[in-house]
PDB file of C-alpha atoms in Angstrom:
ATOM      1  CA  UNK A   1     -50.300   4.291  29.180  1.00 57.00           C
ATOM      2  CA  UNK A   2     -50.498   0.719  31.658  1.00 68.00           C
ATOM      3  CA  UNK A   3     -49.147   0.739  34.686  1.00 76.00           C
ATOM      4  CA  UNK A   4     -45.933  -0.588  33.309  1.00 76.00           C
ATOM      5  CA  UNK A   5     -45.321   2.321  31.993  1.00 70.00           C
ATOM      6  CA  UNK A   6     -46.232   4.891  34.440  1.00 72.00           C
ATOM      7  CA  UNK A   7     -43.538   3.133  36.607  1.00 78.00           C
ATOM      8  CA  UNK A   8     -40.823   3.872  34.176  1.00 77.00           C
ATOM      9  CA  UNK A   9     -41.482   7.176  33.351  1.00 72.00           C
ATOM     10  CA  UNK A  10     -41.868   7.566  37.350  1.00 78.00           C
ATOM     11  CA  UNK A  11     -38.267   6.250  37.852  1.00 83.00           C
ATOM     12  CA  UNK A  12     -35.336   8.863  39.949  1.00 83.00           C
ATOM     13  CA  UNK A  13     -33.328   7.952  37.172  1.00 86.00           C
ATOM     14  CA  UNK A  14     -35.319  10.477  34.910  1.00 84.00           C
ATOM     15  CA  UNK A  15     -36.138  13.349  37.615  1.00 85.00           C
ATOM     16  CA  UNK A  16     -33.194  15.276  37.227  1.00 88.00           C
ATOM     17  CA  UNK A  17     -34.135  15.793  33.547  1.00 84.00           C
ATOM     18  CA  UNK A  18     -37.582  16.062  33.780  1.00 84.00           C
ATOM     19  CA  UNK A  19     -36.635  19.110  35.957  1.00 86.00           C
ATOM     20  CA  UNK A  20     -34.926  20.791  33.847  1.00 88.00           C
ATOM     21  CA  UNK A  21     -37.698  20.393  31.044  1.00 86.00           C
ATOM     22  CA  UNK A  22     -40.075  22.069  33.157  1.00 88.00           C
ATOM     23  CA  UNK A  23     -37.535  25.205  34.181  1.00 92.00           C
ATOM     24  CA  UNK A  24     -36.952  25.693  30.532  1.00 89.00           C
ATOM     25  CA  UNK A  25     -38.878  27.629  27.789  1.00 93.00           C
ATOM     26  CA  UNK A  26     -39.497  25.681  24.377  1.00 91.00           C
ATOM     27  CA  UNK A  27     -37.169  27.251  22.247  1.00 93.00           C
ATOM     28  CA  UNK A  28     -34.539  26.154  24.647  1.00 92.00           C
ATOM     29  CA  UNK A  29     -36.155  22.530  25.103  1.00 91.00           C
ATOM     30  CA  UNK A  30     -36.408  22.337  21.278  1.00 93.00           C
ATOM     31  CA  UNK A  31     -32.941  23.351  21.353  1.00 94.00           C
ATOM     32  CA  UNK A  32     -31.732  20.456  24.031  1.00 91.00           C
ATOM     33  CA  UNK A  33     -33.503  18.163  22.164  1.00 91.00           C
ATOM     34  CA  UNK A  34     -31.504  19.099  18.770  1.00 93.00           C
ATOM     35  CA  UNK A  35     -28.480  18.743  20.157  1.00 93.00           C
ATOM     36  CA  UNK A  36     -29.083  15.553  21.613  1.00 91.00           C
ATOM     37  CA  UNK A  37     -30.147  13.951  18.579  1.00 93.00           C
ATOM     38  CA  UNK A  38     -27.201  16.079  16.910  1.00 95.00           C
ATOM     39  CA  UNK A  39     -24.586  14.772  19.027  1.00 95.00           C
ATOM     40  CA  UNK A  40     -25.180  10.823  18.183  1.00 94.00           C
ATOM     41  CA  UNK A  41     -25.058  11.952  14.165  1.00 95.00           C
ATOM     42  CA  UNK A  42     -21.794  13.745  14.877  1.00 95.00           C
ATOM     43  CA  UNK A  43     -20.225  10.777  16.575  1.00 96.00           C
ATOM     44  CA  UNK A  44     -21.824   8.797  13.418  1.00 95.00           C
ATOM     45  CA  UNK A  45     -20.011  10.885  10.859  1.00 96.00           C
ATOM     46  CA  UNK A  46     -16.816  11.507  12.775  1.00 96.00           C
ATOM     47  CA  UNK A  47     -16.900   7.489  12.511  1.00 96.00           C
ATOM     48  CA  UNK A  48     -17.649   7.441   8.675  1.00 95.00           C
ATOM     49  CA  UNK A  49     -15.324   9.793   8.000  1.00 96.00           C
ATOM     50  CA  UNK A  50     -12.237   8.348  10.005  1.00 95.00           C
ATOM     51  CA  UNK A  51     -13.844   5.530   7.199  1.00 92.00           C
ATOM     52  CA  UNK A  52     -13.820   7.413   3.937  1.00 93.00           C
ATOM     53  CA  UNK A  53      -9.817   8.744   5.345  1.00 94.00           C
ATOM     54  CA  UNK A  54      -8.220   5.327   5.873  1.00 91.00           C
ATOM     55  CA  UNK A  55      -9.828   4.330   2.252  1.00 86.00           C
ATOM     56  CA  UNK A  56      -7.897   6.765   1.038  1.00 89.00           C
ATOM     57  CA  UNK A  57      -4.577   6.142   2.505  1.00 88.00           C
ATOM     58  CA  UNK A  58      -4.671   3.000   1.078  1.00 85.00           C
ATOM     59  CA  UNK A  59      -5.561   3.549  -2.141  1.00 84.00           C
ATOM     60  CA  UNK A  60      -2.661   6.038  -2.176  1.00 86.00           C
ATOM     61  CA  UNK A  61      -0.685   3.126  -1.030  1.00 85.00           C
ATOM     62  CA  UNK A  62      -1.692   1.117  -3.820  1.00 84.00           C
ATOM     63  CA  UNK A  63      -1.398   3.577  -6.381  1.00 86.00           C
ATOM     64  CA  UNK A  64       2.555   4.158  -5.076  1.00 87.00           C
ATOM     65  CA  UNK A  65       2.545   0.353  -5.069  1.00 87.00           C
ATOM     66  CA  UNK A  66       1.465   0.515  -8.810  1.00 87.00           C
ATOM     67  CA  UNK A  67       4.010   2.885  -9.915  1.00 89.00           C
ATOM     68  CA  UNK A  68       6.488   1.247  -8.132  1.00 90.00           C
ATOM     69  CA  UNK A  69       5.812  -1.967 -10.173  1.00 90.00           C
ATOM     70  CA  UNK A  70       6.080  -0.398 -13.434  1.00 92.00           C
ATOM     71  CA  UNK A  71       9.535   0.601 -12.471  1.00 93.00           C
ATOM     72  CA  UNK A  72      10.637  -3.249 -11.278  1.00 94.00           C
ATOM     73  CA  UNK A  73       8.808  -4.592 -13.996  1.00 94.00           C
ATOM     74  CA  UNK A  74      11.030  -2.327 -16.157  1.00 95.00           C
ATOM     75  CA  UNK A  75      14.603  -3.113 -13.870  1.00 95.00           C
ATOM     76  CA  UNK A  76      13.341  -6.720 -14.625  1.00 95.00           C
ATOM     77  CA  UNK A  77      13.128  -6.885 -18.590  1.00 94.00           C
ATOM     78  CA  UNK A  78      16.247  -4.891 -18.288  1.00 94.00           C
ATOM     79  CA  UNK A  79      18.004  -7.747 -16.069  1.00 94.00           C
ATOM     80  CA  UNK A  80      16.886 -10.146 -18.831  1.00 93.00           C
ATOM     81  CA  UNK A  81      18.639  -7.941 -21.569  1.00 92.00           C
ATOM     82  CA  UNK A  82      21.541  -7.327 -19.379  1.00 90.00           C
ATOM     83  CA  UNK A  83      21.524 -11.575 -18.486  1.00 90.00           C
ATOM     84  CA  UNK A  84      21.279 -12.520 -22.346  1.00 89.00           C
ATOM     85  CA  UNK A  85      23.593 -10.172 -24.029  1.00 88.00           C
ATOM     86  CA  UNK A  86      26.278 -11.507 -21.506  1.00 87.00           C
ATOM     87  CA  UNK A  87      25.706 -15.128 -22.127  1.00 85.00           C
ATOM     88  CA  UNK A  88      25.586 -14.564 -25.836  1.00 85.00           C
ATOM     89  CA  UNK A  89      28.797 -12.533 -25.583  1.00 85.00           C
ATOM     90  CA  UNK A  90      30.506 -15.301 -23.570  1.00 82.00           C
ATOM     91  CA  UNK A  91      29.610 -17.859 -25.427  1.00 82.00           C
ATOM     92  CA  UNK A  92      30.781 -16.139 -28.736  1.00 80.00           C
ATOM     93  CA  UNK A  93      27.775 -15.261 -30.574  1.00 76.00           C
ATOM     94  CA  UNK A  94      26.394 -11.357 -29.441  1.00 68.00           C
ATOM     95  CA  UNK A  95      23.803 -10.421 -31.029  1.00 59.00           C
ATOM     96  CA  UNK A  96      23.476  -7.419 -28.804  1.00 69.00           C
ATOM     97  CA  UNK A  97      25.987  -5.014 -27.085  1.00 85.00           C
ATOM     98  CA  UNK A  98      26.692  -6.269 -23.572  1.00 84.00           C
ATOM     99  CA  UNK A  99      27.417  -2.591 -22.706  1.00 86.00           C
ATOM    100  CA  UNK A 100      24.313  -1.101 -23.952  1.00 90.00           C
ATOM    101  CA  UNK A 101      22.147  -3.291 -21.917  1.00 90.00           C
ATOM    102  CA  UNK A 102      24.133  -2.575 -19.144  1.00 90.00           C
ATOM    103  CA  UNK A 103      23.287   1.033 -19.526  1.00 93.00           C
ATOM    104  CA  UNK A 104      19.637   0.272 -20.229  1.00 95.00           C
ATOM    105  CA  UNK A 105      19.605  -1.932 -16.840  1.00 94.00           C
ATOM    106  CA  UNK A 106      21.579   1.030 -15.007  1.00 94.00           C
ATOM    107  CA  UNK A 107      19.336   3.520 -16.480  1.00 96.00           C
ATOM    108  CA  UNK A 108      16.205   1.829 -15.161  1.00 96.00           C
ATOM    109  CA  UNK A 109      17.847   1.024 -11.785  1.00 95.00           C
ATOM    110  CA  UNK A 110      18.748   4.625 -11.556  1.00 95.00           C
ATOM    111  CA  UNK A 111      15.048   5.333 -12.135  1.00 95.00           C
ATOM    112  CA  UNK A 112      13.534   2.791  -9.850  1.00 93.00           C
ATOM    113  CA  UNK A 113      15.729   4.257  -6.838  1.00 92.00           C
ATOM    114  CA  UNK A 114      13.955   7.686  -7.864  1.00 92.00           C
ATOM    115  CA  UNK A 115      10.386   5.867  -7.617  1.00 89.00           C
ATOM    116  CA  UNK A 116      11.363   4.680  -4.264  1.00 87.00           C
ATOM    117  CA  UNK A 117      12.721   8.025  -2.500  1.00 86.00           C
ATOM    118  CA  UNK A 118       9.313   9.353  -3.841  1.00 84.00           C
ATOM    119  CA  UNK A 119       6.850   6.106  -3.160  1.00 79.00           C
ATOM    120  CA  UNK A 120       8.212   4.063  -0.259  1.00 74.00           C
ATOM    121  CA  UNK A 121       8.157   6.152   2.687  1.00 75.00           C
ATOM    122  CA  UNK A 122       7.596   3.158   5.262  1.00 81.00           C
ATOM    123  CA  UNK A 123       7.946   0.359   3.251  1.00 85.00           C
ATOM    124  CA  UNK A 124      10.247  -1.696   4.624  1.00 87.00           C
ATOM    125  CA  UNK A 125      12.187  -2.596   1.531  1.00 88.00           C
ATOM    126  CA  UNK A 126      15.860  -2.388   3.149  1.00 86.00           C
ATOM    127  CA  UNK A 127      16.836  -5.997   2.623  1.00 92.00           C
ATOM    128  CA  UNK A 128      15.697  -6.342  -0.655  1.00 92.00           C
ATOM    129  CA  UNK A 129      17.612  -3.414  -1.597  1.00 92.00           C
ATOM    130  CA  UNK A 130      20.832  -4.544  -0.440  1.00 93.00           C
ATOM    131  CA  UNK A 131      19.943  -8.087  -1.629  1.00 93.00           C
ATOM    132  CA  UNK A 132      19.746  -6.283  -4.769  1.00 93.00           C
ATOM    133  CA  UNK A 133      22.234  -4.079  -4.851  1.00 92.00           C
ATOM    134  CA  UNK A 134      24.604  -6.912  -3.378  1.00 94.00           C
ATOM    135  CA  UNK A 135      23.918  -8.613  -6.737  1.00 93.00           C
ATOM    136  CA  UNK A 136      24.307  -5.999  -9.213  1.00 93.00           C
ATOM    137  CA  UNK A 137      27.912  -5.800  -7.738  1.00 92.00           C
ATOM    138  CA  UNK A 138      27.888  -9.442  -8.258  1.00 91.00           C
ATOM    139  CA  UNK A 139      26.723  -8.696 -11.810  1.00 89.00           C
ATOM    140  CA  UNK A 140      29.525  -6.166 -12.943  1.00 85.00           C
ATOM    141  CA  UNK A 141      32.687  -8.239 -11.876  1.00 83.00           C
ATOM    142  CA  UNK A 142      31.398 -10.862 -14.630  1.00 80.00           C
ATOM    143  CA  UNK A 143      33.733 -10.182 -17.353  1.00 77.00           C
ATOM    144  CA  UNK A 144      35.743 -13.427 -18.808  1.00 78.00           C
ATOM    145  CA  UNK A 145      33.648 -15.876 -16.650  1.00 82.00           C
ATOM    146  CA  UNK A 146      31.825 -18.991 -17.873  1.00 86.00           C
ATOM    147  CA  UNK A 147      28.320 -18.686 -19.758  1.00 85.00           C
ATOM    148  CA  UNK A 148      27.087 -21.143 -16.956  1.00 87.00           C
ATOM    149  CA  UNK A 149      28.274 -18.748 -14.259  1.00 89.00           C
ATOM    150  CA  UNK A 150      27.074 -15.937 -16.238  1.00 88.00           C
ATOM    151  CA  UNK A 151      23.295 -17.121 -16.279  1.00 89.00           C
ATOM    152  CA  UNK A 152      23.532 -18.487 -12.739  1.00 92.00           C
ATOM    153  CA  UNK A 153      24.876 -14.602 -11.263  1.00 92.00           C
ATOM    154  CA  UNK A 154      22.212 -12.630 -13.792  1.00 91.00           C
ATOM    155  CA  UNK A 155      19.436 -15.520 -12.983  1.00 92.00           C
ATOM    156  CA  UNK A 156      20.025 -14.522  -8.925  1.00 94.00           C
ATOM    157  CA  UNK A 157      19.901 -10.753 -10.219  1.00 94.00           C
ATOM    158  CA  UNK A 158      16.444 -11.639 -11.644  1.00 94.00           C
ATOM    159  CA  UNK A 159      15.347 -13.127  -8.712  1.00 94.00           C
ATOM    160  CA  UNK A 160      16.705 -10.256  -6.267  1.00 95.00           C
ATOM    161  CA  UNK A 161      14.559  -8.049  -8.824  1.00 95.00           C
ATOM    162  CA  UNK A 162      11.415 -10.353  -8.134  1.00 94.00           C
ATOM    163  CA  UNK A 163      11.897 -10.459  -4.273  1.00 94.00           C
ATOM    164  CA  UNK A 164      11.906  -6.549  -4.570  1.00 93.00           C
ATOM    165  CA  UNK A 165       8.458  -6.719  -6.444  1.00 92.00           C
ATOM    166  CA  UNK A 166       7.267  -9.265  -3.694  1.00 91.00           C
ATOM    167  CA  UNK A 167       7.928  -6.905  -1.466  1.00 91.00           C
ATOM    168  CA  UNK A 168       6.364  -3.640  -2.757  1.00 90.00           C
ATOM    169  CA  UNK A 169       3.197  -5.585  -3.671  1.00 87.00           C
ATOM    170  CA  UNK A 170       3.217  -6.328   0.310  1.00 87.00           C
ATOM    171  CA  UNK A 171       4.193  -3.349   1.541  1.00 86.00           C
ATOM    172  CA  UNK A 172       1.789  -0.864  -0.794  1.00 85.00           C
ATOM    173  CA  UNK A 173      -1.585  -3.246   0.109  1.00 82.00           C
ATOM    174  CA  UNK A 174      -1.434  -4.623  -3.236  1.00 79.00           C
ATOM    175  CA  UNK A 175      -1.044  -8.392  -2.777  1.00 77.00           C
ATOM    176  CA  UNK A 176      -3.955  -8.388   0.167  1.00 74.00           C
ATOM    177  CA  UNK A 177      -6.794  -5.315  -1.295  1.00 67.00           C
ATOM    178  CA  UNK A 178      -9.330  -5.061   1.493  1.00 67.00           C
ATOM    179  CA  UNK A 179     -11.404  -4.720  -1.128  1.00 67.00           C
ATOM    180  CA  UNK A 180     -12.544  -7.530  -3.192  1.00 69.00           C
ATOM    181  CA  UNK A 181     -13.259  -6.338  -6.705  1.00 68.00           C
ATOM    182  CA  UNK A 182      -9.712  -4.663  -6.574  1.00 65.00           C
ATOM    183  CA  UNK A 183      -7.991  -7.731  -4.952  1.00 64.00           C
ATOM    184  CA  UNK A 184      -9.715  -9.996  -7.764  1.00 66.00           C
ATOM    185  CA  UNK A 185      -8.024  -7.796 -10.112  1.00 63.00           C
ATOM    186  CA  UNK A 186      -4.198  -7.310  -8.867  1.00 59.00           C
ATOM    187  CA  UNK A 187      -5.007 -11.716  -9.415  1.00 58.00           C
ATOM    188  CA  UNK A 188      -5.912 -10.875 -12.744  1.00 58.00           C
ATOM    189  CA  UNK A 189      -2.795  -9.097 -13.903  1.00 54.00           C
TER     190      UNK A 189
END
């Protein structure tokens, strides 16, 4: 060792431990020595599991997220129902019963408010509900109006549905995936 080196080792800095070395028998320097390499690979994993933890909160996220979509997806087609047997009906030619697509839209409305007690805890999703809810009231109070008011009243319903889905794909980590094979494919769909 150079001279270089003899002054570092030499340095007060290490004295106190070198002390201590030389009071202690080797099983308990071996033992020192463990734990200080231990005690660096416990901070380490701590770190990578905090890591491996988040990952999984958001993947729970986006699988609530998921589910959630299905059941706007399904309020959606029902909307569309709901919007054309109405039009058709007010413009004399239904094809379809404007009552049972009512029930098939209230049916998957009824469901989609299940989803959300279960899926949305801390989604902020309040506006979009009463946006939504604001126009389904809208909705009902239809009967006897124009077919041009019709589709403009069940269009806005539509769109309240869509905002919702905006929404959820924000709030669940859906529309922004951290990870970039997943975020390629919420694009894909």
């Amino acid at each position: 060792m150079g001279k270089e080196g003899l002054r570092i080792v030499n340095w007060a800095v290490w004295r106190p431990a070198a002390g201590l070395m030389r009071r202690l028998r080797f099983p308990a320097k071996m033992g020192l020595i463990s734990l200080a390499f231990l005690l660096p690979m416990g901070w380490l994993l701590s770190g990578f599991l905090a890591g491996e933890m988040e990952d999984l909160h958001l993947v729970a996220q986006e699988r609530h997220g998921v589910s959630y979509a299905r059941g706007v997806y399904q309020l959606h087609g029902a909307a569309d129902q709901w919007r054309h047997a109405a039009r058709s009906e007010a413009m004399g030619r239904s094809a379809e019963s404007v009552s049972e697509a009512r029930k098939h839209f209230d049916a998957a409305l009824a469901q989609l408010r299940q989803l959300h007690l279960q899926h949305a805890t801390g989604w902020q999703l309040t506006k979009d509900w009463k946006a939504l809810d604001d126009m389904v009231a809208r909705s009902q109070s239809l009967s006897g109006a124009s077919p041009a008011r019709i589709y403009e009243t069940m269009t806005a319903l539509s769109r309240s549905v869509g905002a919702l889905l905006g929404s959820v794909t924000d709030q669940s980590g859906l529309a922004l995936d951290p990870e970039m094979a997943t975020y390629y494919l919420m694009n894909a769909t």
